[in-house]
Coordinates of C-alpha atoms in Angstrom, one line a residue:
Chain A
M300 CA -57.4 80.6 -10.2
D301 CA -56.5 77.0 -10.9
R302 CA -58.6 75.1 -13.4
P303 CA -59.8 71.7 -12.1
P304 CA -58.3 68.8 -14.3
N305 CA -60.5 68.0 -17.3
P306 CA -62.1 64.6 -16.6
Q307 CA -61.9 63.6 -20.3
N308 CA -58.2 63.4 -20.4
T309 CA -57.4 62.0 -16.9
G310 CA -59.3 58.8 -17.3
V311 CA -60.6 56.6 -14.5
S312 CA -57.8 55.9 -12.1
T313 CA -57.5 54.0 -8.8
G314 CA -56.1 56.7 -6.7
T315 CA -56.0 54.1 -4.1
T316 CA -54.5 52.4 -1.1
I317 CA -53.4 48.8 -1.4
L318 CA -51.2 46.5 0.6
A319 CA -50.2 42.9 1.2
V320 CA -48.8 41.4 4.4
K321 CA -47.2 38.1 5.1
F322 CA -48.2 36.4 8.5
N323 CA -47.5 33.1 10.1
G324 CA -49.1 30.6 7.7
G325 CA -50.4 33.0 5.0
V326 CA -50.8 36.4 3.5
I327 CA -53.5 39.1 3.7
I328 CA -54.0 41.3 0.7
G329 CA -56.1 44.4 1.1
S330 CA -57.4 47.5 -0.5
D331 CA -59.9 50.4 -0.3
S332 CA -62.8 50.5 -2.7
R333 CA -62.9 53.9 -4.4
A334 CA -62.4 54.7 -8.0
S335 CA -62.1 58.4 -9.0
I336 CA -61.9 60.6 -12.0
G337 CA -59.5 63.5 -11.8
G338 CA -59.5 63.5 -8.0
S339 CA -62.8 65.4 -7.8
Y340 CA -65.4 62.8 -8.7
V341 CA -65.9 59.4 -7.2
S342 CA -66.9 57.2 -10.1
N343 CA -67.3 54.0 -8.1
K344 CA -67.7 53.7 -4.3
M345 CA -67.5 49.9 -4.2
I346 CA -65.0 48.7 -6.7
N347 CA -63.1 45.5 -6.2
K348 CA -59.4 46.0 -6.6
L349 CA -58.4 42.5 -5.5
I350 CA -58.2 40.4 -8.6
Q351 CA -57.9 36.6 -8.4
V352 CA -55.3 35.5 -11.0
H353 CA -55.3 31.9 -9.8
D354 CA -56.8 29.8 -7.0
K355 CA -54.4 31.0 -4.3
I356 CA -52.8 34.0 -6.0
F357 CA -54.4 37.5 -5.9
C358 CA -53.1 40.8 -7.1
C359 CA -54.2 44.3 -6.3
I360 CA -54.1 47.1 -8.8
A361 CA -53.0 50.7 -8.7
G362 CA -52.9 53.3 -11.5
S363 CA -55.0 53.3 -14.6
L364 CA -57.9 51.0 -14.0
A365 CA -58.2 50.1 -17.7
D366 CA -54.6 49.2 -18.0
A367 CA -54.7 47.2 -14.8
Q368 CA -57.8 45.3 -16.0
A369 CA -56.2 44.5 -19.4
V370 CA -53.0 43.3 -17.8
T371 CA -54.6 41.1 -15.2
K372 CA -56.9 39.6 -17.7
M373 CA -53.9 38.6 -19.8
A374 CA -52.0 37.4 -16.8
K375 CA -55.0 35.3 -15.7
F376 CA -55.1 33.6 -19.1
Q377 CA -51.4 32.9 -19.2
L378 CA -51.3 31.5 -15.7
S379 CA -54.3 29.3 -16.3
F380 CA -52.6 27.8 -19.4
H381 CA -49.3 27.5 -17.6
S382 CA -50.8 25.7 -14.6
I383 CA -52.5 23.2 -16.9
Q384 CA -49.3 22.5 -18.7
M385 CA -47.3 22.1 -15.5
E386 CA -50.1 20.0 -14.0
A387 CA -49.6 22.0 -10.8
P388 CA -50.7 25.4 -9.4
P389 CA -48.3 28.2 -10.5
L390 CA -45.7 29.5 -8.1
V391 CA -46.5 33.0 -6.7
K392 CA -43.2 34.0 -8.2
A393 CA -44.3 32.8 -11.6
A394 CA -47.5 34.9 -11.4
A395 CA -45.5 37.9 -10.4
S396 CA -43.0 37.3 -13.2
V397 CA -45.9 37.1 -15.8
L398 CA -47.2 40.5 -14.6
K399 CA -43.7 41.9 -14.6
E400 CA -43.1 40.8 -18.2
L401 CA -46.3 42.5 -19.3
C402 CA -45.6 45.7 -17.4
Y403 CA -41.9 45.9 -18.5
N404 CA -42.4 45.0 -22.1
N405 CA -45.2 47.5 -22.4
R406 CA -43.9 50.1 -20.1
E407 CA -44.2 53.0 -22.6
E408 CA -47.9 52.5 -23.0
L409 CA -49.0 51.2 -19.6
Q410 CA -49.6 53.0 -16.3
A411 CA -50.4 50.2 -13.9
G412 CA -48.6 48.8 -10.9
F413 CA -49.4 45.6 -8.9
I414 CA -49.0 43.9 -5.6
T415 CA -49.1 40.1 -6.0
A416 CA -49.6 37.9 -3.0
G417 CA -50.5 34.3 -2.5
W418 CA -49.5 30.8 -1.3
D419 CA -47.8 28.0 -3.1
R420 CA -46.6 24.6 -2.0
K421 CA -42.9 25.3 -2.6
R422 CA -42.3 28.5 -0.7
G423 CA -45.5 29.1 1.2
P424 CA -46.9 32.6 1.6
Q425 CA -45.2 35.3 -0.4
V426 CA -45.6 39.0 -1.3
Y427 CA -44.2 40.6 -4.5
T428 CA -44.3 44.2 -5.8
V429 CA -44.4 44.8 -9.5
S430 CA -43.9 48.6 -10.0
M431 CA -45.3 50.6 -12.9
G432 CA -42.0 50.3 -14.9
G433 CA -41.8 46.6 -14.4
M434 CA -39.5 46.1 -11.4
L435 CA -40.2 42.9 -9.4
I436 CA -39.1 42.5 -5.8
S437 CA -40.2 40.2 -2.9
Q438 CA -40.9 41.7 0.5
P439 CA -42.4 40.6 3.8
F440 CA -45.1 43.3 3.4
T441 CA -45.7 46.1 1.0
I442 CA -48.0 49.1 0.6
G443 CA -48.9 50.9 -2.6
G444 CA -51.1 53.5 -4.3
S445 CA -51.6 57.2 -3.5
G446 CA -52.9 56.6 0.0
S447 CA -49.8 54.5 1.0
T448 CA -47.7 57.7 1.4
F449 CA -49.7 58.5 4.5
I450 CA -49.1 55.2 6.2
Y451 CA -45.4 54.4 5.7
G452 CA -44.7 55.5 9.3
Y453 CA -47.5 53.4 10.7
A454 CA -46.6 50.3 8.6
D455 CA -42.9 50.5 9.4
A456 CA -43.6 50.9 13.1
K457 CA -46.3 48.4 13.6
F458 CA -45.3 45.5 11.3
K459 CA -43.9 42.4 12.9
P460 CA -42.8 39.3 11.1
D461 CA -44.8 36.1 11.9
M462 CA -47.9 37.7 13.2
S463 CA -51.0 35.6 13.8
R464 CA -54.0 35.8 11.5
E465 CA -55.9 38.1 13.9
E466 CA -53.0 40.4 14.5
C467 CA -52.4 40.7 10.8
L468 CA -56.1 41.4 10.1
Q469 CA -56.0 44.2 12.6
F470 CA -52.8 45.6 11.2
T471 CA -54.2 45.7 7.7
T472 CA -57.5 47.2 8.7
N473 CA -55.8 49.9 10.7
A474 CA -53.4 50.7 7.9
L475 CA -56.1 51.0 5.3
T476 CA -58.4 53.0 7.6
L477 CA -55.6 55.5 8.4
A478 CA -54.8 55.9 4.7
I479 CA -58.5 56.4 3.8
G480 CA -58.7 59.0 6.5
R481 CA -56.1 61.2 4.9
D482 CA -56.2 60.4 1.2
N483 CA -59.1 62.0 -0.7
V484 CA -58.9 59.5 -3.5
S485 CA -59.1 56.4 -1.2
G486 CA -62.3 55.5 0.5
G487 CA -65.3 53.3 0.8
V488 CA -65.0 49.9 2.4
V489 CA -61.9 47.8 3.3
H490 CA -61.6 44.7 1.2
M491 CA -59.3 42.0 2.4
V492 CA -58.5 38.5 1.2
V493 CA -56.8 36.0 3.6
I494 CA -54.8 33.3 1.7
T495 CA -53.5 30.2 3.4
E496 CA -52.7 26.6 2.6
D497 CA -56.3 25.8 3.5
G498 CA -57.9 28.2 1.1
V499 CA -59.1 31.8 0.4
E500 CA -61.3 33.9 2.6
H501 CA -62.8 37.3 1.7
V502 CA -63.3 39.8 4.5
V503 CA -65.1 43.1 3.9
V504 CA -65.2 45.8 6.6
P505 CA -67.8 48.4 5.8
G506 CA -67.1 52.1 6.4
D507 CA -69.1 52.4 9.6
K508 CA -67.3 49.4 11.2
L509 CA -63.8 50.7 10.6
P510 CA -61.7 51.5 13.7
K511 CA -61.9 55.0 15.0
F512 CA -58.8 57.0 15.8
H513 CA -58.2 60.0 18.0
D514 CA -59.9 62.7 16.0
E515 CA -63.1 60.9 15.1
Chain B
M2 CA -34.8 -7.2 -37.0
S3 CA -36.5 -4.6 -39.1
S4 CA -38.5 -5.4 -42.1
I5 CA -38.0 -3.6 -45.4
G6 CA -40.5 -0.9 -45.9
T7 CA -40.2 -0.7 -49.7
G8 CA -42.2 2.2 -51.0
Y9 CA -43.6 3.4 -47.7
D10 CA -40.3 4.5 -46.2
L11 CA -39.4 7.4 -48.4
S12 CA -40.8 10.2 -46.2
A13 CA -42.0 10.8 -42.7
S14 CA -45.4 11.8 -43.9
T15 CA -46.3 8.3 -45.1
F16 CA -47.7 5.4 -43.0
S17 CA -47.0 1.8 -44.1
P18 CA -50.0 -0.5 -44.4
D19 CA -49.2 -2.0 -41.1
G20 CA -49.3 1.4 -39.4
R21 CA -45.6 2.2 -39.0
V22 CA -43.7 5.3 -39.9
F23 CA -40.5 3.9 -41.3
Q24 CA -38.5 7.1 -41.3
V25 CA -38.9 7.3 -37.5
E26 CA -37.8 3.7 -37.1
Y27 CA -34.8 4.3 -39.3
A28 CA -33.9 7.3 -37.1
M29 CA -34.0 5.0 -34.1
K30 CA -31.6 2.7 -36.0
A31 CA -29.2 5.7 -36.2
V32 CA -29.3 5.9 -32.4
E33 CA -28.6 2.2 -32.1
N34 CA -25.4 2.6 -34.2
S35 CA -24.0 5.1 -31.8
S36 CA -22.0 4.3 -28.7
T37 CA -23.7 3.9 -25.4
A38 CA -24.9 6.6 -23.0
I39 CA -26.6 5.8 -19.6
G40 CA -28.3 7.9 -17.0
I41 CA -29.2 6.6 -13.5
R42 CA -31.3 8.3 -10.8
C43 CA -30.5 7.6 -7.2
K44 CA -31.6 8.8 -3.8
D45 CA -30.0 12.2 -3.9
G46 CA -29.2 12.9 -7.6
V47 CA -28.6 11.8 -11.1
V48 CA -25.4 10.4 -12.7
F49 CA -24.7 10.3 -16.5
G50 CA -22.1 8.1 -18.2
V51 CA -21.1 8.1 -21.8
E52 CA -18.8 5.8 -23.7
K53 CA -17.3 8.2 -26.2
L54 CA -15.5 6.3 -28.9
V55 CA -12.2 7.8 -30.0
L56 CA -11.9 7.2 -33.7
S57 CA -8.4 8.6 -34.1
K58 CA -5.4 9.3 -31.9
L59 CA -5.1 12.7 -33.5
Y60 CA -8.2 14.0 -31.8
E61 CA -7.8 16.5 -29.0
Q62 CA -8.8 14.9 -25.7
G63 CA -12.2 16.0 -24.6
S64 CA -13.4 17.1 -28.0
N65 CA -16.9 16.3 -29.2
K66 CA -18.5 16.1 -25.8
R67 CA -21.7 14.2 -25.5
I68 CA -22.9 15.6 -22.3
F69 CA -24.4 19.0 -22.4
N70 CA -25.5 21.6 -19.8
I71 CA -29.0 22.8 -20.6
D72 CA -29.5 25.1 -17.6
R73 CA -27.7 25.3 -14.3
H74 CA -29.7 22.5 -13.0
V75 CA -30.2 20.2 -16.0
G76 CA -27.8 17.9 -17.9
M77 CA -28.3 16.1 -21.2
A78 CA -26.5 13.0 -22.4
V79 CA -27.0 12.0 -26.0
A80 CA -26.7 9.1 -28.4
G81 CA -27.0 9.1 -32.2
L82 CA -26.1 11.8 -34.7
L83 CA -24.1 14.3 -32.8
A84 CA -24.9 17.2 -35.0
D85 CA -28.6 16.6 -34.5
A86 CA -28.1 16.3 -30.8
R87 CA -26.2 19.6 -30.6
S88 CA -29.1 21.3 -32.4
L89 CA -31.6 19.8 -29.9
S90 CA -29.4 20.9 -27.0
E91 CA -29.7 24.5 -28.3
V92 CA -33.5 24.1 -28.5
A93 CA -33.6 22.8 -24.9
R94 CA -31.4 25.7 -23.8
E95 CA -33.7 28.2 -25.3
E96 CA -36.8 26.6 -23.8
A97 CA -35.2 26.6 -20.4
S98 CA -34.1 30.2 -20.8
N99 CA -37.4 31.5 -22.0
F100 CA -39.2 29.7 -19.1
R101 CA -36.9 31.4 -16.6
S102 CA -37.4 34.7 -18.3
N103 CA -41.2 34.4 -18.3
Y104 CA -41.8 32.7 -14.9
G105 CA -38.8 33.7 -12.8
H106 CA -37.8 30.2 -11.7
D107 CA -36.0 27.0 -12.9
I108 CA -37.9 25.0 -15.5
P109 CA -39.3 21.8 -14.0
L110 CA -37.7 18.9 -15.8
K111 CA -40.9 17.2 -16.9
H112 CA -42.0 20.3 -18.6
L113 CA -38.6 20.7 -20.4
A114 CA -38.7 17.1 -21.5
D115 CA -42.3 17.6 -22.8
R116 CA -41.4 20.7 -24.7
V117 CA -38.3 19.3 -26.4
A118 CA -40.2 16.1 -27.1
M119 CA -42.9 18.1 -28.8
Y120 CA -40.2 19.8 -31.0
V121 CA -38.7 16.4 -31.9
H122 CA -42.1 15.1 -32.7
A123 CA -42.8 18.0 -35.1
Y124 CA -40.0 16.8 -37.3
T125 CA -41.8 13.4 -37.7
L126 CA -44.8 14.9 -39.4
Y127 CA -43.5 16.4 -42.7
S128 CA -41.9 15.1 -45.8
A129 CA -39.8 18.3 -46.2
V130 CA -37.7 17.5 -43.2
R131 CA -36.2 14.3 -41.7
P132 CA -36.6 13.2 -38.1
F133 CA -33.8 13.8 -35.6
G134 CA -31.4 10.9 -35.5
C135 CA -30.7 11.0 -31.8
S136 CA -32.1 10.1 -28.4
F137 CA -31.2 11.9 -25.3
I138 CA -31.5 11.6 -21.5
L139 CA -32.3 14.7 -19.4
G140 CA -31.6 14.8 -15.7
S141 CA -31.9 17.2 -12.9
H142 CA -32.2 17.6 -9.1
D143 CA -34.5 19.9 -7.3
E144 CA -34.8 20.5 -3.5
D145 CA -38.6 19.8 -3.5
D146 CA -39.1 17.3 -6.3
G147 CA -35.9 15.4 -5.8
P148 CA -33.9 13.9 -8.6
Q149 CA -35.6 13.3 -12.0
L150 CA -34.6 11.5 -15.2
Y151 CA -36.3 11.6 -18.6
M152 CA -35.5 10.1 -22.0
V153 CA -36.7 11.3 -25.3
D154 CA -36.4 9.3 -28.5
P155 CA -36.7 10.3 -32.2
S156 CA -40.4 9.6 -32.3
G157 CA -40.9 12.4 -29.8
I158 CA -42.1 10.5 -26.8
S159 CA -40.6 11.2 -23.4
Y160 CA -40.4 8.7 -20.6
G161 CA -39.5 9.1 -16.9
Y162 CA -37.0 6.6 -15.6
W163 CA -35.0 5.4 -12.6
G164 CA -32.3 4.2 -15.0
C165 CA -32.0 4.1 -18.7
A166 CA -29.5 3.4 -21.5
I167 CA -29.4 4.4 -25.2
G168 CA -27.0 3.4 -28.0
K169 CA -25.5 0.2 -29.2
A170 CA -25.1 -1.6 -26.0
K171 CA -28.3 -0.5 -24.4
Q172 CA -29.6 -4.0 -23.7
A173 CA -26.4 -5.1 -21.9
A174 CA -26.4 -1.8 -20.0
K175 CA -30.0 -2.1 -19.0
T176 CA -29.3 -5.6 -17.6
E177 CA -26.4 -4.2 -15.5
I178 CA -28.5 -1.2 -14.4
E179 CA -31.3 -3.5 -13.2
K180 CA -28.9 -5.2 -10.9
L181 CA -28.4 -2.0 -8.9
Q182 CA -30.4 -0.9 -6.0
M183 CA -30.3 2.7 -7.1
K184 CA -33.1 4.0 -4.8
D185 CA -30.8 3.4 -1.8
M186 CA -27.6 4.6 -3.3
T187 CA -26.0 8.1 -3.1
C188 CA -24.4 9.9 -6.0
R189 CA -20.9 9.1 -4.8
E190 CA -21.6 5.4 -4.7
L191 CA -23.4 5.5 -8.0
V192 CA -20.6 7.3 -9.9
K193 CA -18.4 4.2 -9.5
E194 CA -21.1 1.9 -10.6
V195 CA -21.9 4.0 -13.7
A196 CA -18.2 3.9 -14.7
K197 CA -18.2 0.2 -14.2
I198 CA -21.2 -0.3 -16.4
I199 CA -19.7 1.7 -19.2
Y200 CA -16.5 -0.4 -19.0
I201 CA -18.5 -3.6 -19.0
V202 CA -20.6 -2.8 -22.1
H203 CA -17.7 -1.5 -24.1
D204 CA -16.7 -3.9 -26.8
E205 CA -12.9 -4.1 -26.8
V206 CA -12.8 -6.1 -30.0
K207 CA -15.0 -3.9 -32.3
D208 CA -14.4 -0.5 -30.8
K209 CA -10.8 0.1 -29.7
A210 CA -10.2 3.3 -27.7
F211 CA -12.8 5.2 -25.8
E212 CA -13.1 8.1 -23.4
L213 CA -15.4 7.9 -20.4
E214 CA -17.5 11.1 -19.9
L215 CA -19.1 11.3 -16.4
S216 CA -21.3 14.0 -15.0
W217 CA -23.7 14.4 -12.1
V218 CA -26.3 16.7 -10.6
G219 CA -27.7 16.3 -7.1
E220 CA -27.2 17.3 -3.4
V221 CA -23.5 16.7 -3.8
T222 CA -23.3 19.5 -6.4
K223 CA -26.0 21.6 -4.7
G224 CA -28.4 21.2 -7.6
R225 CA -26.0 22.2 -10.3
H226 CA -25.2 19.9 -13.2
E227 CA -21.4 19.5 -13.5
L228 CA -18.8 17.1 -14.9
V229 CA -17.6 14.8 -12.2
P230 CA -14.3 16.2 -10.7
K231 CA -11.1 14.7 -12.0
D232 CA -10.1 12.9 -8.8
I233 CA -13.5 11.3 -8.3
K234 CA -13.6 10.3 -11.9
E235 CA -10.1 8.7 -11.7
E236 CA -11.2 6.8 -8.6
A237 CA -14.4 5.6 -10.4
E238 CA -12.4 4.5 -13.5
K239 CA -10.0 2.6 -11.3
Y240 CA -12.8 0.9 -9.5
A241 CA -14.3 0.0 -12.9
K242 CA -11.1 -1.4 -14.3
D243 CA -10.4 -3.4 -11.1
S244 CA -13.9 -4.9 -11.1
L245 CA -13.4 -6.0 -14.7
E246 CA -10.1 -7.7 -13.9
E247 CA -11.6 -9.5 -10.9
E248 CA -14.3 -10.8 -13.1
D249 CA -11.8 -11.9 -15.7
D250 CA -9.8 -13.7 -12.9
S251 CA -12.8 -15.4 -11.5
D252 CA -13.8 -16.6 -15.0
E253 CA -10.3 -18.3 -15.3
D254 CA -10.7 -19.9 -11.9
N255 CA -14.0 -21.5 -12.9
M256 CA -12.5 -23.2 -15.9

């Protein structure tokens, strides 16, 4: 009989579903809210995985929660200093690069990956993926975390460039709901942040208000 | 004219009773002994011109360049001690390169100017080192922020400019620059004017031969800092020489 993994040496991880999507005029970054230990114990039902690293730049975290928190704290500090020196908000690309440098230079020790999304004056809304090893790429939308494997088909089929804000909210909510439905380590509520030139808006969709699909 | 700072001018870590740091002022004198360099910002870019004095016919043409490339999009024209200037150009290159490595995009010119100015300033604080004996002009062009021009002097201050001149004929050059309507000119028009200004301020009597160095960065070069192509440079030099002759002729007529 298989032994269940020992909680003491697996650590708290965000078996998770995260994504970010560019729409016409902004980006939406979203995640579930479950933190688990070893895949058999939910240690937190309402964790916030959307970290604000600057006024209009957010990142969502996947992997080891401790590593992710340490890296985002460092990135937040560096970006704050950088933006004061520049006398301007940092570019989303700069924020993603800072995270990438931290992930790549410490890739032996760390186990955290990020999705960075935000808005800047120069290039408008953008989405960047920083993988666990420190790869940095820009995409129109991206999904990540353990739950993302269940929604590649949905995301590829249903994503359209230049969606409206409402269409994009619907796309994101549906994607997260479907992932939560199939991934045991994703769950809780759906957190979303809508970032546009005008500002930042948090949207939370509690579990009972999530859309229902055919088998529910 | 400078006053003698006897006793208070031996190190950069000493103020004089009237509040001056003489070593820094002496460093600026070193810049004034060098031949002229100018930088002008126009509607769609920045043009640099340097009067490079040729001290011997035995020198290889094009050696000891005084215009440097700092990053793809930034150029630097210098006046003063050339060895000091070369060392600072390496500092600027490292700053720009580190910025790109950390933040993933081109360094904004103001930030680069501030960083190099801070470095220059550090050498005005201690008696163990001497201040840098050179001033330099940094220029770049960016799609969003447009053309920009900054000058840094040995005291470590950086200034933003539409047009500036450093070196021995800087006053004469500034007078000529002020006559231009640079905000309405394009780089192509400005290249000819820059060549003309260098030819005007060059002193034929005291300094014999010189080479003109011209470079630009702007929409015309798609944001990359480059030496002005040979044919455009020849056209600009011809324009400069012809204008000088015209002025000589008109002077004779007025007699």
